[in-house]
């Protein structure tokens, strides 16, 4: 084995143990006892107890009120929010999202792909008393999210394949048979509009947020709820969402859409001889 390969695969048992614990808690919202963690990771209680104490002191874990279970804190989420690309994306998106929600009287949220899930990075509520809202930090299965499909449809072929492969590895599910056809339709239309996978009566409308390379880094979604005497049509809402996603994309360096203006003086078709009248010279 080459020297570089030896370094690359050098075992780090303590780090691996800590990451195993964090990943286990991330998939167990109800929390776990020390013995449960030890049993699931096939470790001794004593070594797990030391790791849990360290993670608690660093703020990644916290104990329940009766001190019998540990659960994950929001420290990992805050770290992700501080990651420069994510922080910039949210910073650029929030003013546009507030303006959009005020204009269309609907809530909106911004999501990104993380492993086999879509994670909600930002959310703005509707100014109306009623509406549908998604919590920031929520994770949704990639194949059950309009946001995920729109992002996949606007990735390069290789990046899309890697994302689907990672989803398949995490969920142990096979790639949906109609996925490629579905993504092609989204690409051709430029956005997704479909009934929610989870809530009856909600229609998710999603546009991609593109970077300077023209690939999707996020999806901007309106979970549309039809109200009685709603002043805006679906066409107007889609138009407003398209404009907002384009503003975000341009803020991240994407080029504005090409416009093909008409020539200033379009040539006129010559009239046939039959329709031409004889010219009469003026005297």
Tab-separated table of C-alpha atoms in Angstrom:
chain	number	residue	atom	x	y	z
A	1	UNK	CA	0.000	0.000	0.000
A	2	UNK	CA	1.341	3.427	-0.931
A	3	UNK	CA	2.303	5.893	1.769
A	4	UNK	CA	-0.490	8.309	0.804
A	5	UNK	CA	-3.034	5.463	0.972
A	6	UNK	CA	-1.737	4.464	4.429
A	7	UNK	CA	-2.374	7.978	5.686
A	8	UNK	CA	-5.784	8.098	4.081
A	9	UNK	CA	-6.964	4.900	5.761
A	10	UNK	CA	-5.146	5.346	9.072
A	11	UNK	CA	-7.587	4.152	11.775
A	12	UNK	CA	-8.949	6.735	14.248
A	13	UNK	CA	-11.074	4.652	16.621
A	14	UNK	CA	-11.902	7.460	19.057
A	15	UNK	CA	-13.112	9.768	16.278
A	16	UNK	CA	-15.069	6.969	14.610
A	17	UNK	CA	-16.685	6.113	17.924
A	18	UNK	CA	-17.744	9.714	18.482
A	19	UNK	CA	-19.160	10.021	14.967
A	20	UNK	CA	-21.023	6.738	15.368
A	21	UNK	CA	-22.648	8.120	18.504
A	22	UNK	CA	-23.666	11.411	16.852
A	23	UNK	CA	-25.116	9.615	13.815
A	24	UNK	CA	-27.038	7.242	16.080
A	25	UNK	CA	-28.580	10.115	18.044
A	26	UNK	CA	-29.402	11.971	14.820
A	27	UNK	CA	-31.621	9.033	13.833
A	28	UNK	CA	-33.202	8.695	17.300
A	29	UNK	CA	-35.085	11.891	18.206
A	30	UNK	CA	-36.529	10.374	21.405
A	31	UNK	CA	-33.042	10.024	22.879
A	32	UNK	CA	-31.157	7.029	24.264
A	33	UNK	CA	-29.825	5.707	27.556
A	34	UNK	CA	-26.158	4.837	28.006
A	35	UNK	CA	-26.903	1.114	27.862
A	36	UNK	CA	-29.003	1.526	24.690
A	37	UNK	CA	-26.157	3.336	22.937
A	38	UNK	CA	-23.672	0.668	24.038
A	39	UNK	CA	-25.913	-2.161	22.840
A	40	UNK	CA	-26.664	-0.586	19.432
A	41	UNK	CA	-23.012	0.203	18.754
A	42	UNK	CA	-21.730	-3.080	20.231
A	43	UNK	CA	-19.514	-1.240	22.734
A	44	UNK	CA	-19.007	-1.505	26.478
A	45	UNK	CA	-21.010	0.761	28.761
A	46	UNK	CA	-17.845	2.226	30.307
A	47	UNK	CA	-16.335	3.404	26.993
A	48	UNK	CA	-19.681	4.794	25.793
A	49	UNK	CA	-20.210	6.610	29.098
A	50	UNK	CA	-16.883	8.444	28.706
A	51	UNK	CA	-17.740	9.463	25.139
A	52	UNK	CA	-21.198	10.710	26.156
A	53	UNK	CA	-19.707	12.813	28.949
A	54	UNK	CA	-17.268	14.401	26.499
A	55	UNK	CA	-20.015	15.136	23.936
A	56	UNK	CA	-22.201	16.581	26.684
A	57	UNK	CA	-19.417	18.878	27.892
A	58	UNK	CA	-18.844	20.070	24.308
A	59	UNK	CA	-22.560	20.841	23.915
A	60	UNK	CA	-23.471	18.202	21.339
A	61	UNK	CA	-25.587	16.141	23.748
A	62	UNK	CA	-27.815	17.021	26.676
A	63	UNK	CA	-29.518	14.950	29.371
A	64	UNK	CA	-33.273	14.737	29.810
A	65	UNK	CA	-34.968	16.313	32.839
A	66	UNK	CA	-34.863	13.063	34.861
A	67	UNK	CA	-31.239	12.418	33.801
A	68	UNK	CA	-31.986	8.975	32.387
A	69	UNK	CA	-31.527	9.690	28.667
A	70	UNK	CA	-29.352	11.752	26.355
A	71	UNK	CA	-30.536	13.578	23.258
A	72	UNK	CA	-28.879	15.580	20.496
A	73	UNK	CA	-28.759	19.371	20.918
A	74	UNK	CA	-28.922	21.950	18.103
A	75	UNK	CA	-25.159	22.517	18.168
A	76	UNK	CA	-24.594	20.525	14.965
A	77	UNK	CA	-27.362	22.467	13.244
A	78	UNK	CA	-25.818	25.780	14.335
A	79	UNK	CA	-22.436	24.649	13.023
A	80	UNK	CA	-24.015	23.829	9.665
A	81	UNK	CA	-25.644	27.269	9.617
A	82	UNK	CA	-22.260	28.882	10.203
A	83	UNK	CA	-20.704	27.052	7.243
A	84	UNK	CA	-19.892	29.934	4.859
A	85	UNK	CA	-21.791	28.739	1.729
A	86	UNK	CA	-24.883	27.917	3.796
A	87	UNK	CA	-24.694	31.147	5.764
A	88	UNK	CA	-24.385	33.194	2.579
A	89	UNK	CA	-27.278	31.343	0.960
A	90	UNK	CA	-29.593	32.036	3.920
A	91	UNK	CA	-28.399	35.656	4.192
A	92	UNK	CA	-29.150	36.313	0.523
A	93	UNK	CA	-32.431	34.401	0.610
A	94	UNK	CA	-34.185	35.819	3.674
A	95	UNK	CA	-34.994	39.359	2.403
A	96	UNK	CA	-36.261	37.916	-0.895
A	97	UNK	CA	-38.359	35.317	0.925
A	98	UNK	CA	-39.918	37.956	3.211
A	99	UNK	CA	-40.834	40.061	0.194
A	100	UNK	CA	-42.272	37.018	-1.607
A	101	UNK	CA	-44.392	35.918	1.373
A	102	UNK	CA	-45.787	39.443	1.747
A	103	UNK	CA	-46.592	39.688	-1.976
A	104	UNK	CA	-48.375	36.362	-2.405
A	105	UNK	CA	-49.741	35.946	1.167
A	106	UNK	CA	-48.302	32.414	1.357
A	107	UNK	CA	-45.451	30.908	3.373
A	108	UNK	CA	-42.243	29.800	1.657
A	109	UNK	CA	-39.169	27.781	2.589
A	110	UNK	CA	-35.679	27.046	1.303
A	111	UNK	CA	-34.267	23.518	1.253
A	112	UNK	CA	-31.017	21.792	0.328
A	113	UNK	CA	-30.003	18.160	-0.172
A	114	UNK	CA	-28.039	16.578	2.666
A	115	UNK	CA	-27.306	12.889	2.163
A	116	UNK	CA	-30.577	11.069	1.552
A	117	UNK	CA	-32.710	13.932	2.849
A	118	UNK	CA	-33.809	17.456	2.101
A	119	UNK	CA	-33.059	19.819	5.008
A	120	UNK	CA	-35.049	23.033	5.485
A	121	UNK	CA	-32.585	25.903	5.928
A	122	UNK	CA	-34.973	28.850	6.068
A	123	UNK	CA	-38.702	29.483	6.433
A	124	UNK	CA	-40.888	32.606	6.242
A	125	UNK	CA	-44.494	32.529	7.453
A	126	UNK	CA	-47.462	33.898	5.561
A	127	UNK	CA	-48.761	37.246	6.859
A	128	UNK	CA	-52.235	35.685	6.867
A	129	UNK	CA	-53.691	34.015	9.967
A	130	UNK	CA	-53.853	30.638	8.214
A	131	UNK	CA	-51.265	28.787	6.192
A	132	UNK	CA	-48.940	25.811	6.041
A	133	UNK	CA	-45.539	26.049	7.689
A	134	UNK	CA	-42.412	23.892	7.720
A	135	UNK	CA	-39.988	23.993	10.644
A	136	UNK	CA	-36.397	25.057	10.026
A	137	UNK	CA	-34.081	22.080	10.424
A	138	UNK	CA	-36.704	19.529	9.418
A	139	UNK	CA	-35.475	16.600	7.332
A	140	UNK	CA	-37.608	15.046	4.577
A	141	UNK	CA	-36.833	11.953	2.504
A	142	UNK	CA	-35.244	13.070	-0.771
A	143	UNK	CA	-37.731	11.076	-2.862
A	144	UNK	CA	-40.724	12.496	-0.977
A	145	UNK	CA	-39.874	16.170	-1.463
A	146	UNK	CA	-40.598	18.418	-4.434
A	147	UNK	CA	-37.542	20.427	-3.372
A	148	UNK	CA	-35.327	17.362	-3.723
A	149	UNK	CA	-36.650	16.488	-7.163
A	150	UNK	CA	-36.137	20.030	-8.445
A	151	UNK	CA	-32.552	20.125	-7.180
A	152	UNK	CA	-31.794	16.705	-8.705
A	153	UNK	CA	-33.272	17.834	-12.025
A	154	UNK	CA	-30.904	20.806	-12.144
A	155	UNK	CA	-27.674	19.023	-11.212
A	156	UNK	CA	-25.104	17.630	-13.601
A	157	UNK	CA	-25.685	14.021	-14.589
A	158	UNK	CA	-22.814	12.782	-12.387
A	159	UNK	CA	-23.857	14.859	-9.360
A	160	UNK	CA	-27.447	13.682	-9.691
A	161	UNK	CA	-26.346	10.043	-9.905
A	162	UNK	CA	-24.160	10.423	-6.776
A	163	UNK	CA	-27.012	12.009	-4.815
A	164	UNK	CA	-29.433	9.231	-5.762
A	165	UNK	CA	-26.814	6.590	-4.950
A	166	UNK	CA	-26.263	8.104	-1.493
A	167	UNK	CA	-30.029	8.174	-0.885
A	168	UNK	CA	-30.246	4.520	-1.921
A	169	UNK	CA	-27.365	3.571	0.375
A	170	UNK	CA	-28.876	5.373	3.386
A	171	UNK	CA	-32.448	4.203	2.916
A	172	UNK	CA	-31.678	0.728	1.515
A	173	UNK	CA	-34.232	1.445	-1.230
A	174	UNK	CA	-33.853	1.102	-4.981
A	175	UNK	CA	-33.990	4.093	-7.301
A	176	UNK	CA	-37.616	4.732	-8.396
A	177	UNK	CA	-38.226	3.355	-11.878
A	178	UNK	CA	-39.830	6.564	-13.147
A	179	UNK	CA	-37.345	8.986	-11.550
A	180	UNK	CA	-35.392	9.853	-14.721
A	181	UNK	CA	-38.598	10.564	-16.644
A	182	UNK	CA	-39.942	12.677	-13.788
A	183	UNK	CA	-36.744	14.740	-13.540
A	184	UNK	CA	-36.730	15.279	-17.310
A	185	UNK	CA	-40.240	16.755	-17.110
A	186	UNK	CA	-39.160	19.107	-14.308
A	187	UNK	CA	-36.120	20.189	-16.329
A	188	UNK	CA	-38.268	20.912	-19.385
A	189	UNK	CA	-40.828	22.889	-17.357
A	190	UNK	CA	-38.222	24.607	-15.180
A	191	UNK	CA	-40.041	23.959	-11.905
A	192	UNK	CA	-42.206	21.449	-10.043
A	193	UNK	CA	-45.887	21.726	-9.180
A	194	UNK	CA	-47.491	18.767	-7.475
A	195	UNK	CA	-49.683	17.783	-4.542
A	196	UNK	CA	-47.837	17.430	-1.255
A	197	UNK	CA	-46.546	13.951	-0.438
A	198	UNK	CA	-47.715	14.380	3.162
A	199	UNK	CA	-50.559	16.909	3.514
A	200	UNK	CA	-53.878	16.796	1.652
A	201	UNK	CA	-54.915	20.106	0.102
A	202	UNK	CA	-51.367	21.501	-0.111
A	203	UNK	CA	-49.708	21.971	-3.503
A	204	UNK	CA	-45.922	22.331	-3.485
A	205	UNK	CA	-44.518	24.705	-6.106
A	206	UNK	CA	-40.716	24.664	-6.282
A	207	UNK	CA	-38.130	26.524	-8.359
A	208	UNK	CA	-34.362	25.875	-8.281
A	209	UNK	CA	-31.799	28.296	-6.869
A	210	UNK	CA	-28.745	28.132	-9.128
A	211	UNK	CA	-25.082	28.977	-8.620
A	212	UNK	CA	-22.604	30.583	-11.022
A	213	UNK	CA	-22.141	27.246	-12.802
A	214	UNK	CA	-25.870	26.977	-13.467
A	215	UNK	CA	-26.451	23.981	-11.190
A	216	UNK	CA	-28.934	23.893	-8.324
A	217	UNK	CA	-27.749	24.507	-4.758
A	218	UNK	CA	-31.220	24.775	-3.215
A	219	UNK	CA	-34.925	24.763	-3.927
A	220	UNK	CA	-37.376	27.567	-3.088
A	221	UNK	CA	-40.832	26.206	-2.326
A	222	UNK	CA	-44.302	27.593	-1.720
A	223	UNK	CA	-46.581	25.091	0.034
A	224	UNK	CA	-49.643	26.633	-1.613
A	225	UNK	CA	-52.896	26.622	0.342
A	226	UNK	CA	-55.998	27.772	-1.552
A	227	UNK	CA	-58.071	30.285	0.401
A	228	UNK	CA	-61.617	31.402	-0.321
A	229	UNK	CA	-61.578	34.676	-2.278
A	230	UNK	CA	-57.817	34.456	-2.788
A	231	UNK	CA	-56.953	37.549	-4.872
A	232	UNK	CA	-54.002	35.923	-6.688
A	233	UNK	CA	-54.257	33.272	-9.373
A	234	UNK	CA	-51.954	30.258	-9.527
A	235	UNK	CA	-50.282	31.799	-12.584
A	236	UNK	CA	-49.439	34.961	-10.625
A	237	UNK	CA	-48.054	32.955	-7.714
A	238	UNK	CA	-45.851	30.850	-9.999
A	239	UNK	CA	-44.597	34.018	-11.688
A	240	UNK	CA	-43.712	35.624	-8.337
A	241	UNK	CA	-41.895	32.481	-7.173
A	242	UNK	CA	-39.971	32.284	-10.445
A	243	UNK	CA	-38.847	35.895	-10.042
A	244	UNK	CA	-37.776	35.336	-6.419
A	245	UNK	CA	-35.741	32.220	-7.267
A	246	UNK	CA	-34.056	34.107	-10.100
A	247	UNK	CA	-33.138	36.945	-7.725
A	248	UNK	CA	-31.552	34.451	-5.329
A	249	UNK	CA	-29.688	32.749	-8.168
A	250	UNK	CA	-28.292	36.045	-9.436
A	251	UNK	CA	-27.208	36.940	-5.891
A	252	UNK	CA	-25.165	33.718	-5.907
A	253	UNK	CA	-23.563	34.542	-9.251
A	254	UNK	CA	-25.921	32.912	-11.743
A	255	UNK	CA	-26.426	34.710	-15.026
A	256	UNK	CA	-29.780	36.403	-15.690
A	257	UNK	CA	-32.025	34.694	-18.243
A	258	UNK	CA	-31.362	35.511	-21.860
A	259	UNK	CA	-33.803	37.873	-23.508
A	260	UNK	CA	-34.236	37.967	-27.282
A	261	UNK	CA	-35.484	41.450	-28.109
A	262	UNK	CA	-37.213	42.068	-31.419
A	263	UNK	CA	-35.295	44.054	-34.038
A	264	UNK	CA	-35.992	47.810	-33.708
A	265	UNK	CA	-37.385	47.964	-37.257
A	266	UNK	CA	-38.618	44.530	-38.270
A	267	UNK	CA	-38.654	44.128	-42.055
A	268	UNK	CA	-42.079	44.331	-43.652
A	269	UNK	CA	-43.289	41.767	-46.113
A	270	UNK	CA	-43.397	43.171	-49.650
A	271	UNK	CA	-46.887	43.549	-51.024
A	272	UNK	CA	-47.790	41.491	-54.060
A	273	UNK	CA	-48.258	43.216	-57.417
A	274	UNK	CA	-51.973	42.494	-57.258
A	275	UNK	CA	-52.434	44.507	-54.112
A	276	UNK	CA	-50.180	47.353	-55.158
A	277	UNK	CA	-51.864	50.455	-56.459
A	278	UNK	CA	-50.296	52.451	-59.279
A	279	UNK	CA	-48.202	55.355	-58.076
A	280	UNK	CA	-49.450	58.768	-59.082
A	281	UNK	CA	-46.870	61.495	-59.285
A	282	UNK	CA	-47.736	64.684	-57.431
A	283	UNK	CA	-47.533	67.891	-59.361
